[in-house]
Amino acid sequence: MLELLGISPIQLYGQLVLGLINGSFYALLSLGLAVIFGMLNVINFAHGALYMLGAFVAFFALDLLGLNYWAALVIVPLVLALVGVVIERTMLRRLYQLDHLYGLLLTFGIALMLEGVFRHYYGSSGIPYAPPPELVGPLNLGFMILPIYRGWVIAASLVLCLFTWYIIERTRLGALLRAATENPSLVQAFGINVPLMLTLTYAGGVALAGFAGVLAAPIYQVNPAMGSNLIIVVFAVVVVGGMGSIMGAIVTGYALGILEGLTKVFYPPASAIVIFVVMAVVLLVRPAGLFGREA
Amino acid sequence: MLDRAPLLKVADLQAWYGESHVLHGVDIEINEGETVTLLGRNGAGKTTTLRSIIGIVRKRTGTISLRGTDLLKLSPHRVATQGIGYVPEERGIFATLTVEENLMLPPQVAEGGMPVDEIYRLFPNLLERKTSPGTKLSGGEQQMLAMARILRTGARLILLDEPTEGLAPVIVQRIGEIIQTLKTTGFTVLLVEQNFRFASKLADRHYVMEDGKVVDHFTSGELDQKVDSLHKYLGV
Ligand SMILES: Nc1ncnc2c1ncn2[C@@H]1O[C@H](COP(=O)(O)OP(=O)(O)OP(=O)(O)O)[C@@H](O)[C@H]1O
Ligand SMILES: [Mg+2]
C-alpha cells in the first residue's frame, strides 16, 4: 500500500518520530498556556520567549558554571519559576481586573523585549548545545533506528505531561486549582490564599516552558528566535484543543505534531499550514475547541 | 439577652459594588448559639451583607467584628479561618470537582469539625454519588453538599444564604431538620430566608432589611404583633 504511493516505511516512521518530537513541545507548551489561562485569565504571549529563555539559561549554566544537561533540567525550571513569580507579582497581578487584552499585550511586550535582548547579543544563528553523552547514539526499535536523545525527549515530555495532568485532575492541590478557576472568590471565602495560588500557577506554567527549552536545546540549538517560531503553532494547538482542558492540550499537542509529520510524508507542501487549517475548521465547527466546554 | 458581648457584631455597615452603593447601614448582633434570620425582599441587600461579612465584597465601611476581631482588616482568605463557614446563594458547588472533592475542598478552620464518615452517614446520597461531578447532583443534594462541606471545617458560625430556594417541600423540611440539629449542638447560624414560615420555626430572632438597611428587629416571641408590618416589608 505504502509502496503504491511511493512512500518508504523508513520515511514514514522518520516523519512520525519528528512529528512526535514536535508534538512533545506543542503539548508541554500548550499545557502551560492552558493552565495559566484557566487560572489567571491571561493569554501568556511570553510563553515562547520563556521557553527560549529556558534554553539560554541551560546554555549559560553550562558555559559559565559548568553545569551539565542533567543539572540544567533541574535548575532551569526553578530559575524560570522564579522569573514567573517576579512577572506575576510585579506586573500581571495588576491586570486581572481588566480585559484579557491587557494581559496579552503585557506578555507580548515581555516576549518582544526578551527576544530583542537575546537577538542583540547572540544574533539569529543558533548556538549548538550537545546532548548529554549518556543519550548519544542509536536506539534500535526493530522497525527503525531512533537517536536515543529523540526517544528521551518523547518519553520525558510524555511523563511530565501526564504528571501535570495527574496533579491537576487527581490531587487536592489540583482540586483547589480547578475550584479557583471556576469561582475564585468563593474558594477565597473558604480560607484559601488564591493570590498565592495564582502566583504559583504562573510560576509552574513558566517552569514547564523552561523545562521544554532545555529539552529542545540539543535538537534545535539555542536560538533567540526558537520561541517565536513555536508559539504561533502552540496557540493554534490551544485553540484546537480548547482553552479549558488539560488533557485536551496534551492530546491535541501530540496529535497535531503527528498530523504535521504525516502531512510531510503524503503532501509536503501542506505541512506548514496543516495545523492552521485544522484550527480554522475547528473554529468554524466547534469554537470552544475539541475538548473545551461549551460556554 | 443582649447584655453579653455578641459573637458577631455588625454596625453601620455600608458596602459598594464598584460605584454602586448597596448597603447603607446594617446593624446586626448575634450571640453565641443563636439562630438569627435576615429577612427582606429581593434586592434588599441580604446576600451583600453575608458577602461583606465573609470578605467577598471588599469595599466596606463600618464595623464587622467576630469575638472582638476586626474582620474588615483581614485579607479575604483569613476571614474563614476565624471560624466562619459560608454557604452561598445558589450553593456554589464546583462543576469540575467530584462530589467528594467538593466536600473536602474547604480547609479546616478549627478543631471539632464533623468527621467525614459521620457526614456520609447523615447524607448517604453524597457517599453514593461521591465520584460524580458536583453539579450532576439534584438541587437538594447540592444544598446538602454545600452545608456538609462547611460542617467538616469546624466553623461554629455558619452563614446560610437561602438554603431552601427552589427546593421541593420534603427537601425543605430536611434542611430545616439539619438546621435544627445545628442549633441544638450549639452552632451559631445567620440565615438569610425569603421563606418566612420556614425561618420562623427555626430562628430565635429576626432582622428585616429594606433598601440596604436594617429596618426592623424582633424576637420569634414578638412575631404575632409583627405579622402585618412583615407583610408590608416582604411584600407578600
Ligand atoms: N455584583 C453586583 N454588582 C452590582 N450590583 C449588585 C451586585 N450584586 C447585587 N447587586 C445589587 O445590590 C442590591 C442588593 O443585592 P443582594 O443580592 O444583596 O440582595 P438580596 O437581598 O440578597 O436579594 P435576593 O433575595 O434576590 O437574593 C441589589 O440592588 C442588586 O441589584
Ligand atoms: Mg440574595
XYZ file of C-alpha atoms and ligand atoms in Angstrom:
563
model
C 0.000 0.000 0.000
C 2.669 2.485 1.042
C 4.819 1.306 -1.845
C 1.956 2.074 -4.199
C 2.051 5.670 -3.034
C 5.793 5.715 -3.484
C 6.476 6.107 0.240
C 9.027 4.036 2.067
C 8.265 2.836 5.612
C 11.562 4.362 6.771
C 10.446 7.759 5.566
C 7.063 7.322 7.194
C 8.479 6.266 10.570
C 11.052 9.033 10.407
C 8.402 11.695 9.921
C 6.209 10.107 12.570
C 9.031 10.427 15.075
C 9.702 14.003 14.026
C 6.010 14.680 14.420
C 6.041 13.151 17.884
C 9.037 15.286 18.856
C 7.371 18.465 17.656
C 4.188 17.276 19.321
C 6.071 16.861 22.598
C 6.927 20.546 22.588
C 3.452 21.566 21.445
C 1.987 19.553 24.306
C 4.340 20.856 27.014
C 3.846 24.471 25.991
C 0.125 24.375 25.320
C -0.385 22.619 28.646
C 1.282 25.533 30.450
C -0.705 28.049 28.423
C -3.976 26.272 29.180
C -3.300 26.114 32.927
C -2.258 29.775 33.058
C -5.260 30.864 31.021
C -7.625 28.803 33.166
C -6.464 30.291 36.449
C -5.263 33.778 35.579
C -7.371 34.562 32.528
C -4.158 35.692 30.903
C -3.156 34.661 27.394
C 0.541 34.310 28.075
C 2.162 35.510 24.906
C 5.558 35.403 26.647
C 5.400 31.605 26.787
C 7.585 31.102 23.723
C 10.133 33.659 24.875
C 10.292 31.982 28.288
C 10.892 28.648 26.569
C 13.746 30.318 24.692
C 14.993 31.786 27.973
C 14.994 28.259 29.422
C 17.293 27.084 26.644
C 19.595 30.087 27.176
C 19.737 29.554 30.937
C 20.790 25.959 30.238
C 23.478 27.289 27.875
C 24.722 29.833 30.452
C 24.709 27.208 33.192
C 26.969 25.054 31.059
C 29.115 27.842 29.660
C 29.614 29.923 32.795
C 29.124 27.481 35.646
C 29.984 24.185 34.021
C 26.616 22.705 34.998
C 25.714 19.845 32.681
C 22.464 18.946 30.962
C 21.061 16.937 33.877
C 21.712 19.754 36.311
C 20.097 22.154 33.853
C 16.935 20.023 33.716
C 16.524 20.653 37.438
C 17.862 24.182 37.764
C 16.304 25.810 34.698
C 12.685 25.123 35.711
C 13.466 26.558 39.153
C 15.084 29.680 37.703
C 12.201 30.117 35.265
C 9.672 29.627 38.057
C 11.378 32.480 39.861
C 11.178 34.620 36.728
C 7.475 33.718 36.607
C 6.972 34.774 40.232
C 8.587 38.150 39.518
C 6.500 38.743 36.368
C 3.273 37.759 38.107
C 3.885 39.694 41.339
C 5.197 42.880 39.784
C 3.141 43.142 36.594
C 0.460 40.602 35.700
C -1.240 40.911 39.075
C -2.190 44.496 38.308
C -4.123 43.483 35.207
C -6.500 40.805 36.498
C -9.388 43.236 36.869
C -9.003 44.379 33.266
C -9.876 42.814 29.924
C -7.900 39.766 28.631
C -6.391 42.034 26.055
C -4.177 43.839 28.591
C -2.553 40.641 29.825
C -1.943 39.618 26.239
C -0.377 42.990 25.415
C 1.834 42.932 28.505
C 3.114 39.420 27.874
C 3.548 40.198 24.184
C 5.722 43.144 25.243
C 7.741 40.923 27.563
C 8.230 38.443 24.720
C 9.460 41.163 22.353
C 11.881 42.529 24.942
C 13.323 39.145 25.854
C 13.742 38.169 22.254
C 15.185 41.569 21.333
C 17.810 41.411 24.060
C 18.982 37.916 23.085
C 18.947 38.756 19.400
C 21.101 41.796 20.130
C 23.781 39.740 21.884
C 23.539 36.433 20.047
C 22.239 37.303 16.596
C 19.830 34.970 14.918
C 22.023 31.958 14.374
C 21.780 29.157 16.864
C 24.333 28.132 19.471
C 24.860 24.368 19.490
C 24.165 22.570 22.760
C 25.429 18.987 22.882
C 23.145 16.274 24.168
C 24.437 14.518 27.291
C 26.848 11.662 26.430
C 24.522 9.131 28.076
C 21.873 9.905 25.448
C 24.059 9.906 22.349
C 23.755 7.021 19.942
C 21.141 4.987 18.140
C 18.221 3.143 19.672
C 17.157 0.145 17.639
C 13.400 -0.261 17.808
C 13.346 -3.207 15.387
C 11.324 -1.433 12.722
C 13.536 1.650 12.785
C 16.618 3.253 14.300
C 15.894 6.193 16.589
C 18.520 8.532 18.038
C 18.389 7.921 21.802
C 18.036 11.626 22.568
C 14.874 11.873 20.475
C 13.378 8.904 22.263
C 14.246 10.548 25.560
C 12.529 13.800 24.579
C 9.320 11.974 23.696
C 9.392 9.927 26.902
C 10.318 12.837 29.180
C 7.634 15.135 27.818
C 5.021 12.401 27.962
C 5.848 11.669 31.597
C 5.849 15.340 32.522
C 2.544 15.978 30.743
C 0.889 13.027 32.449
C 2.361 14.044 35.799
C 0.956 17.556 35.394
C -2.386 16.121 34.358
C -2.360 13.897 37.441
C -1.596 16.811 39.770
C -4.401 18.881 38.323
C -7.071 16.221 37.932
C -6.360 13.860 40.793
C -4.832 15.651 43.777
C -6.116 18.055 46.403
C -3.883 20.803 45.066
C -5.437 20.219 41.649
C -8.939 20.345 43.121
C -8.081 23.728 44.637
C -6.796 24.908 41.276
C -9.887 23.728 39.432
C -12.193 25.252 42.028
C -10.314 28.559 41.943
C -10.573 28.531 38.155
C -14.356 28.262 38.456
C -15.049 30.604 41.340
C -12.011 32.259 42.908
C -13.880 34.448 45.361
C -15.737 31.500 46.882
C -12.518 29.488 47.229
C -11.008 32.519 48.912
C -14.021 32.766 51.216
C -13.301 29.187 52.321
C -9.909 30.352 53.577
C -7.590 29.613 50.658
C -4.957 32.140 49.634
C -5.973 32.460 45.995
C -3.496 35.217 45.036
C -0.686 32.914 46.146
C -2.162 30.119 44.022
C -2.199 32.435 41.005
C 1.484 33.210 41.505
C 2.369 29.536 41.844
C 0.299 28.614 38.794
C 2.071 31.146 36.628
C 5.421 30.030 38.021
C 4.503 26.394 37.336
C 3.438 27.057 33.751
C 6.596 29.041 33.095
C 8.733 26.297 34.680
C 7.192 23.820 32.214
C 8.193 26.126 29.358
C 11.719 26.312 30.786
C 11.945 22.531 31.002
C 10.825 22.304 27.392
C 13.535 24.808 26.491
C 16.237 22.576 27.988
C 14.810 19.515 26.210
C 14.836 21.440 22.943
C 18.377 22.827 23.143
C 20.221 19.720 21.850
C 17.719 19.280 18.998
C 17.005 22.773 17.727
C 20.079 24.561 19.164
C 19.820 27.585 21.431
C 18.368 30.338 19.324
C 16.734 33.692 20.167
C 14.002 33.005 17.605
C 13.162 29.490 18.793
C 10.251 30.716 20.907
C 8.544 32.906 18.364
C 8.815 30.139 15.757
C 6.974 27.808 18.059
C 4.481 29.955 19.914
C 2.148 30.633 16.995
C 1.714 26.911 16.370
C 1.224 26.360 20.081
C -1.560 28.930 20.154
C -3.203 27.080 17.288
C -2.897 23.868 19.326
C -4.557 25.519 22.308
C -7.371 26.829 20.128
C -7.937 23.376 18.615
C -7.812 21.612 21.988
C -9.960 24.145 23.794
C -8.640 26.623 26.342
C -10.079 24.978 29.416
C -8.919 21.406 29.052
C -5.670 19.943 30.370
C -5.971 16.556 28.681
C -7.200 18.377 25.583
C -3.994 20.417 25.420
C -1.829 17.316 25.786
C -3.661 15.086 23.315
C -4.041 17.873 20.763
C -0.341 18.753 21.064
C 0.803 15.253 20.176
C -1.941 14.669 17.618
C -1.201 17.838 15.667
C 2.540 17.111 15.795
C 1.895 13.704 14.275
C -0.526 15.131 11.725
C 2.104 17.628 10.678
C 4.647 14.797 10.317
C 2.281 12.681 8.236
C 1.496 15.628 6.015
C 5.212 15.937 5.306
C 5.148 12.364 4.025
C 1.972 12.444 1.990
C 1.778 16.027 0.779
C 4.844 18.037 1.850
C 3.716 21.455 0.569
C 0.792 21.448 3.024
C 2.832 20.554 6.099
C 3.497 24.148 7.127
C -0.162 25.081 7.157
C -1.998 21.888 8.070
C -2.271 22.848 11.762
C -3.759 26.212 10.875
C -6.232 24.602 8.505
C -7.348 22.336 11.339
C -7.595 25.376 13.583
C -9.780 27.223 11.102
C -12.079 24.231 10.688
C -12.362 23.716 14.450
C -13.120 27.392 14.987
C -15.919 27.167 12.462
C -17.401 23.893 13.642
C -16.662 23.853 17.384
C -15.481 27.270 18.560
C -14.874 26.057 22.123
C -12.279 23.575 20.829
C -12.338 19.798 20.559
C -12.062 19.231 24.312
C -13.338 22.594 25.541
C -16.541 23.047 27.465
C -19.135 24.973 25.524
C -19.590 28.301 27.255
C -30.482 38.860 76.286
C -28.023 41.147 74.548
C -26.076 42.005 77.690
C -23.235 39.574 76.860
C -20.697 40.694 74.262
C -22.071 39.388 70.948
C -20.191 36.758 68.957
C -20.659 38.705 65.736
C -21.256 42.422 65.690
C -22.055 44.297 62.513
C -22.521 48.037 62.966
C -23.272 50.768 60.450
C -22.055 48.519 57.642
C -22.003 50.212 54.246
C -20.898 48.397 51.125
C -20.392 49.065 47.438
C -20.189 47.096 44.205
C -17.828 49.323 42.272
C -19.504 52.734 42.292
C -22.877 51.383 43.242
C -23.659 51.961 46.929
C -25.679 48.941 48.061
C -25.615 48.754 51.866
C -26.471 51.947 53.734
C -26.147 50.981 57.372
C -26.617 47.412 58.537
C -26.638 46.680 62.267
C -26.763 43.075 63.413
C -25.635 41.381 66.608
C -25.584 37.639 67.114
C -24.793 35.844 70.349
C -23.074 32.519 70.546
C -25.502 29.679 69.900
C -28.277 31.826 68.443
C -30.030 31.289 65.142
C -30.884 34.617 63.589
C -32.540 35.331 60.260
C -32.147 38.138 57.836
C -35.395 38.793 56.008
C -36.191 41.149 53.191
C -37.360 41.433 49.639
C -35.345 40.651 46.553
C -32.525 43.131 46.263
C -32.764 44.319 49.881
C -29.068 43.558 50.428
C -29.155 40.267 52.374
C -26.649 38.451 50.201
C -24.441 41.519 50.097
C -24.449 41.590 53.892
C -23.221 37.982 54.059
C -20.673 38.610 51.319
C -19.407 41.624 53.227
C -19.041 39.609 56.423
C -17.115 36.786 54.754
C -14.966 39.276 52.845
C -16.007 38.683 49.232
C -17.318 42.230 48.973
C -14.228 44.325 49.704
C -15.455 47.895 49.546
C -16.970 48.326 53.002
C -17.063 50.751 55.895
C -18.389 50.386 59.420
C -17.724 47.569 61.857
C -17.703 43.802 61.444
C -16.168 42.069 64.403
C -16.093 38.449 65.481
C -15.240 37.858 69.143
C -13.690 41.326 69.081
C -11.530 40.649 65.998
C -11.999 43.289 63.323
C -12.825 41.321 60.157
C -12.624 44.403 57.942
C -8.863 44.455 58.366
C -8.304 40.827 57.381
C -7.357 39.739 53.869
C -10.180 37.747 52.277
C -8.723 34.289 52.899
C -8.197 34.966 56.605
C -11.840 35.571 57.474
C -12.991 31.950 57.242
C -10.107 30.822 59.429
C -11.609 32.880 62.260
C -14.243 30.144 62.395
C -16.866 31.205 59.863
C -18.440 28.882 57.319
C -20.207 30.271 54.265
C -22.955 28.504 52.332
C -23.578 30.808 49.375
C -26.714 31.595 47.443
C -27.043 29.126 44.514
C -24.915 26.737 46.625
C -21.571 27.285 44.911
C -20.938 23.639 44.009
C -17.983 23.257 41.651
C -18.744 21.539 38.340
C -15.167 20.446 37.668
C -14.862 18.801 41.084
C -16.362 15.495 42.123
C -18.805 15.351 44.995
C -16.026 14.132 47.253
C -13.617 16.849 46.106
C -16.317 19.449 46.717
C -16.822 18.049 50.189
C -13.115 18.096 51.027
C -12.368 21.478 49.455
C -12.749 23.969 52.324
C -9.798 23.663 54.677
C -10.402 23.024 58.353
C -10.585 26.219 60.342
C -10.977 24.759 63.838
C -10.937 21.546 65.795
C -14.152 19.638 66.158
C -15.443 19.599 62.586
C -17.779 16.770 61.658
C -15.810 13.654 60.628
C -16.281 12.579 57.027
C -17.870 9.211 57.849
C -20.419 10.957 60.026
C -21.190 13.343 57.168
C -21.717 10.395 54.852
C -23.971 8.755 57.428
C -26.012 11.935 57.663
C -26.087 12.391 53.864
C -25.945 8.899 52.336
C -26.620 10.275 48.845
C -23.305 12.074 48.895
C -21.468 8.832 49.570
C -23.332 7.060 46.800
C -22.526 9.805 44.302
C -19.093 10.729 45.575
C -17.289 10.285 42.263
C -19.814 12.121 40.083
C -19.305 15.767 39.168
C -20.693 18.054 41.877
C -23.233 19.754 39.660
C -24.713 16.423 38.496
C -26.440 16.208 41.870
C -30.040 17.346 42.255
C -30.647 20.804 43.687
C -31.451 19.365 47.098
C -28.353 17.176 47.131
C -26.221 20.148 46.109
C -27.616 22.124 49.017
C -26.784 19.239 51.389
C -23.276 19.126 49.936
C -22.841 22.876 50.356
C -23.800 22.557 54.012
C -21.890 19.338 54.629
C -18.615 20.749 53.377
C -18.895 23.582 55.881
C -19.746 21.267 58.784
C -16.477 19.463 58.088
C -14.382 22.566 58.681
C -15.105 23.060 62.361
C -16.563 26.535 61.792
C -19.026 27.382 64.555
C -20.624 30.393 62.914
C -22.465 29.479 59.737
C -23.734 31.960 57.170
C -26.538 30.341 55.188
C -27.930 32.134 52.151
C -31.432 30.981 51.143
C -30.838 27.249 51.607
C -34.397 26.351 50.647
C -34.660 28.381 47.466
C -36.244 26.422 44.641
C -36.388 23.118 46.524
C -39.258 20.676 46.974
C -41.150 20.697 50.303
C -39.660 17.398 51.518
C -36.149 18.704 50.971
C -37.028 21.984 52.645
C -38.199 20.004 55.629
C -34.975 18.008 55.663
C -32.900 21.182 55.581
C -35.000 22.510 58.434
C -34.130 19.405 60.448
C -30.442 19.874 59.746
C -30.513 23.500 60.861
C -32.432 22.414 63.961
C -29.670 19.886 64.694
C -27.032 22.559 64.234
C -28.907 24.736 66.672
C -29.166 22.113 69.365
C -25.480 21.267 69.024
C -24.509 24.863 69.700
C -23.777 26.282 66.262
C -24.454 29.942 65.645
C -26.400 30.474 62.442
C -27.102 33.589 60.403
C -29.813 32.518 57.988
C -31.000 34.516 55.005
C -34.516 33.446 54.034
C -37.407 34.549 51.890
C -39.483 31.683 53.216
C -40.687 33.288 56.398
C -42.729 30.306 57.615
C -39.622 28.181 57.404
C -37.452 30.762 59.154
C -39.874 31.477 61.970
C -39.817 27.875 63.158
C -36.034 27.828 63.443
C -34.813 31.226 64.482
C -34.600 32.999 67.825
C -34.572 36.473 66.354
C -35.178 38.187 63.035
C -33.768 41.238 61.315
C -35.625 42.834 58.448
C -33.739 44.601 55.661
C -35.017 47.107 53.161
C -33.016 49.090 50.597
C -29.673 48.175 52.121
C -30.614 48.978 55.730
C -31.849 47.006 58.708
C -35.287 48.498 59.329
C -36.718 46.223 61.983
C -35.730 43.638 64.534
C -37.828 41.334 66.697
C -37.745 38.000 68.502
C -39.782 34.987 67.498
C -41.989 35.666 70.551
C -42.938 39.060 69.141
C -43.881 37.569 65.844
C -47.653 37.748 66.210
C -47.635 41.520 66.745
C -45.369 41.901 63.738
C -47.268 39.938 61.144
C -48.834 42.963 59.476
C -45.689 45.020 59.167
C -43.815 41.925 57.987
C -46.252 41.507 55.145
C -45.530 45.074 54.184
C -41.721 44.588 54.357
C -41.690 41.337 52.466
C -44.388 42.362 50.028
C -46.330 39.139 50.432
N -22.335 42.038 41.622
C -23.144 43.107 41.745
N -22.851 44.282 41.136
C -23.655 45.362 41.260
N -24.786 45.370 41.963
C -25.149 44.243 42.586
C -24.351 43.053 42.506
N -24.952 42.090 43.236
C -26.072 42.657 43.729
N -26.194 43.933 43.346
C -27.267 44.866 43.729
O -27.202 45.066 45.116
C -28.504 45.097 45.684
C -28.584 44.085 46.804
O -28.456 42.793 46.247
P -28.410 41.479 47.121
O -28.001 40.359 46.231
O -27.597 41.717 48.333
O -29.926 41.331 47.518
P -30.668 40.144 48.264
O -31.367 40.761 49.411
O -29.748 39.033 48.546
O -31.724 39.714 47.167
P -32.299 38.263 46.782
O -33.364 37.973 47.744
O -32.817 38.459 45.395
O -31.178 37.289 46.846
C -29.466 44.844 44.548
O -29.972 46.090 44.137
C -28.632 44.247 43.469
O -29.101 44.619 42.209
Mg -29.599 37.092 47.862
